[in-house]
Structures are given as structure tokens and as C-alpha cells.
Amino acid sequence: MIVKSEMKPLEKTVRKRLIDFNMTLTDLSNELGWSLQYTLDVIRGKSHGPASITNKMKILNFLELDIEE
């Protein structure tokens, strides 16, 4: 049985913004040169450390989002 967890606010915001940009998560991953799994880990907060914080900021800047977390 697959159990889905609720999306975190950042993931919801990113997914909505991708719709505005007519992009998919795969498109975003390709644009940034990362794997889809890593991109998901960053926006879901599953990746930790200085690189993930920097990469989260890259995503927010790319999507022109101004979010304080």
C-alpha cells in the first residue's frame, strides 16, 4: 500500500510556479543540471547541508520567488 504524505509549503509553491512557467519538475531539473530526485529532495527539505541551502536559493531565484523560510 502506498501512503502519500502531504506536500510541504515550499513544494506546493514551487509546483504552482512551475505551472505558471509552463514547466515540469523534469524541465526544472534539466535547466539546473540536477537529477529529478535531487531536485525533489531539495524542495521537500530532505537534502541537508550548505549545498542544499544554496541550491534551494537557486531554485527560488530561477522561479523568481521571494520566500523567507
JSON list of C-alpha atoms in Angstrom, two decimals:
[
{"chain": "A", "resi": 1, "resn": "MET", "atom": "CA", "xyz": [0.00, 0.00, 0.00]},
{"chain": "A", "resi": 2, "resn": "ILE", "atom": "CA", "xyz": [1.36, 3.43, -0.97]},
{"chain": "A", "resi": 3, "resn": "VAL", "atom": "CA", "xyz": [0.99, 6.17, 1.61]},
{"chain": "A", "resi": 4, "resn": "LYS", "atom": "CA", "xyz": [1.18, 9.72, 0.30]},
{"chain": "A", "resi": 5, "resn": "SER", "atom": "CA", "xyz": [2.38, 12.44, 2.60]},
{"chain": "A", "resi": 6, "resn": "GLU", "atom": "CA", "xyz": [1.12, 15.98, 2.44]},
{"chain": "A", "resi": 7, "resn": "MET", "atom": "CA", "xyz": [3.19, 18.43, 0.39]},
{"chain": "A", "resi": 8, "resn": "LYS", "atom": "CA", "xyz": [5.25, 20.95, 2.30]},
{"chain": "A", "resi": 9, "resn": "PRO", "atom": "CA", "xyz": [4.51, 24.63, 1.61]},
{"chain": "A", "resi": 10, "resn": "LEU", "atom": "CA", "xyz": [7.70, 25.13, -0.41]},
{"chain": "A", "resi": 11, "resn": "GLU", "atom": "CA", "xyz": [6.92, 22.19, -2.67]},
{"chain": "A", "resi": 12, "resn": "LYS", "atom": "CA", "xyz": [3.38, 23.50, -3.29]},
{"chain": "A", "resi": 13, "resn": "THR", "atom": "CA", "xyz": [4.71, 26.95, -4.11]},
{"chain": "A", "resi": 14, "resn": "VAL", "atom": "CA", "xyz": [7.34, 25.59, -6.48]},
{"chain": "A", "resi": 15, "resn": "ARG", "atom": "CA", "xyz": [4.87, 23.31, -8.26]},
{"chain": "A", "resi": 16, "resn": "LYS", "atom": "CA", "xyz": [2.36, 26.16, -8.69]},
{"chain": "A", "resi": 17, "resn": "ARG", "atom": "CA", "xyz": [5.09, 28.43, -10.04]},
{"chain": "A", "resi": 18, "resn": "LEU", "atom": "CA", "xyz": [6.21, 25.74, -12.48]},
{"chain": "A", "resi": 19, "resn": "ILE", "atom": "CA", "xyz": [2.65, 25.71, -13.84]},
{"chain": "A", "resi": 20, "resn": "ASP", "atom": "CA", "xyz": [2.89, 29.49, -14.31]},
{"chain": "A", "resi": 21, "resn": "PHE", "atom": "CA", "xyz": [6.14, 28.97, -16.24]},
{"chain": "A", "resi": 22, "resn": "ASN", "atom": "CA", "xyz": [4.62, 26.07, -18.23]},
{"chain": "A", "resi": 23, "resn": "MET", "atom": "CA", "xyz": [7.38, 23.78, -16.91]},
{"chain": "A", "resi": 24, "resn": "THR", "atom": "CA", "xyz": [7.60, 20.39, -15.23]},
{"chain": "A", "resi": 25, "resn": "LEU", "atom": "CA", "xyz": [9.89, 19.34, -12.39]},
{"chain": "A", "resi": 26, "resn": "THR", "atom": "CA", "xyz": [11.90, 17.45, -15.00]},
{"chain": "A", "resi": 27, "resn": "ASP", "atom": "CA", "xyz": [12.31, 20.66, -17.01]},
{"chain": "A", "resi": 28, "resn": "LEU", "atom": "CA", "xyz": [13.49, 22.47, -13.87]},
{"chain": "A", "resi": 29, "resn": "SER", "atom": "CA", "xyz": [15.94, 19.67, -13.06]},
{"chain": "A", "resi": 30, "resn": "ASN", "atom": "CA", "xyz": [17.35, 19.71, -16.58]},
{"chain": "A", "resi": 31, "resn": "GLU", "atom": "CA", "xyz": [17.65, 23.51, -16.55]},
{"chain": "A", "resi": 32, "resn": "LEU", "atom": "CA", "xyz": [19.66, 23.39, -13.32]},
{"chain": "A", "resi": 33, "resn": "GLY", "atom": "CA", "xyz": [21.70, 20.32, -14.33]},
{"chain": "A", "resi": 34, "resn": "TRP", "atom": "CA", "xyz": [20.49, 18.16, -11.45]},
{"chain": "A", "resi": 35, "resn": "SER", "atom": "CA", "xyz": [18.70, 14.83, -11.25]},
{"chain": "A", "resi": 36, "resn": "LEU", "atom": "CA", "xyz": [14.96, 14.88, -10.71]},
{"chain": "A", "resi": 37, "resn": "GLN", "atom": "CA", "xyz": [15.40, 13.03, -7.40]},
{"chain": "A", "resi": 38, "resn": "TYR", "atom": "CA", "xyz": [17.88, 15.60, -6.09]},
{"chain": "A", "resi": 39, "resn": "THR", "atom": "CA", "xyz": [15.61, 18.46, -7.14]},
{"chain": "A", "resi": 40, "resn": "LEU", "atom": "CA", "xyz": [12.71, 16.84, -5.29]},
{"chain": "A", "resi": 41, "resn": "ASP", "atom": "CA", "xyz": [14.88, 16.24, -2.22]},
{"chain": "A", "resi": 42, "resn": "VAL", "atom": "CA", "xyz": [15.84, 19.93, -2.14]},
{"chain": "A", "resi": 43, "resn": "ILE", "atom": "CA", "xyz": [12.30, 21.28, -2.45]},
{"chain": "A", "resi": 44, "resn": "ARG", "atom": "CA", "xyz": [10.96, 18.70, 0.01]},
{"chain": "A", "resi": 45, "resn": "GLY", "atom": "CA", "xyz": [13.66, 19.53, 2.56]},
{"chain": "A", "resi": 46, "resn": "LYS", "atom": "CA", "xyz": [15.12, 16.02, 2.53]},
{"chain": "A", "resi": 47, "resn": "SER", "atom": "CA", "xyz": [18.57, 17.19, 1.48]},
{"chain": "A", "resi": 48, "resn": "HIS", "atom": "CA", "xyz": [20.59, 18.92, 4.20]},
{"chain": "A", "resi": 49, "resn": "GLY", "atom": "CA", "xyz": [23.75, 20.96, 4.38]},
{"chain": "A", "resi": 50, "resn": "PRO", "atom": "CA", "xyz": [25.19, 24.12, 2.86]},
{"chain": "A", "resi": 51, "resn": "ALA", "atom": "CA", "xyz": [24.88, 22.89, -0.75]},
{"chain": "A", "resi": 52, "resn": "SER", "atom": "CA", "xyz": [21.17, 22.16, -0.39]},
{"chain": "A", "resi": 53, "resn": "ILE", "atom": "CA", "xyz": [20.54, 25.63, 1.05]},
{"chain": "A", "resi": 54, "resn": "THR", "atom": "CA", "xyz": [22.42, 27.20, -1.86]},
{"chain": "A", "resi": 55, "resn": "ASN", "atom": "CA", "xyz": [20.57, 25.02, -4.34]},
{"chain": "A", "resi": 56, "resn": "LYS", "atom": "CA", "xyz": [17.19, 25.85, -2.80]},
{"chain": "A", "resi": 57, "resn": "MET", "atom": "CA", "xyz": [18.05, 29.51, -3.34]},
{"chain": "A", "resi": 58, "resn": "LYS", "atom": "CA", "xyz": [18.95, 28.72, -6.98]},
{"chain": "A", "resi": 59, "resn": "ILE", "atom": "CA", "xyz": [15.50, 27.20, -7.46]},
{"chain": "A", "resi": 60, "resn": "LEU", "atom": "CA", "xyz": [13.78, 30.18, -5.85]},
{"chain": "A", "resi": 61, "resn": "ASN", "atom": "CA", "xyz": [15.80, 32.65, -7.93]},
{"chain": "A", "resi": 62, "resn": "PHE", "atom": "CA", "xyz": [15.19, 30.72, -11.14]},
{"chain": "A", "resi": 63, "resn": "LEU", "atom": "CA", "xyz": [11.44, 30.73, -10.48]},
{"chain": "A", "resi": 64, "resn": "GLU", "atom": "CA", "xyz": [11.52, 34.37, -9.37]},
{"chain": "A", "resi": 65, "resn": "LEU", "atom": "CA", "xyz": [10.14, 33.54, -5.93]},
{"chain": "A", "resi": 66, "resn": "ASP", "atom": "CA", "xyz": [10.86, 35.57, -2.81]},
{"chain": "A", "resi": 67, "resn": "ILE", "atom": "CA", "xyz": [10.25, 33.23, 0.10]},
{"chain": "A", "resi": 68, "resn": "GLU", "atom": "CA", "xyz": [11.60, 33.51, 3.63]},
{"chain": "A", "resi": 69, "resn": "GLU", "atom": "CA", "xyz": [11.97, 30.21, 5.44]}
]
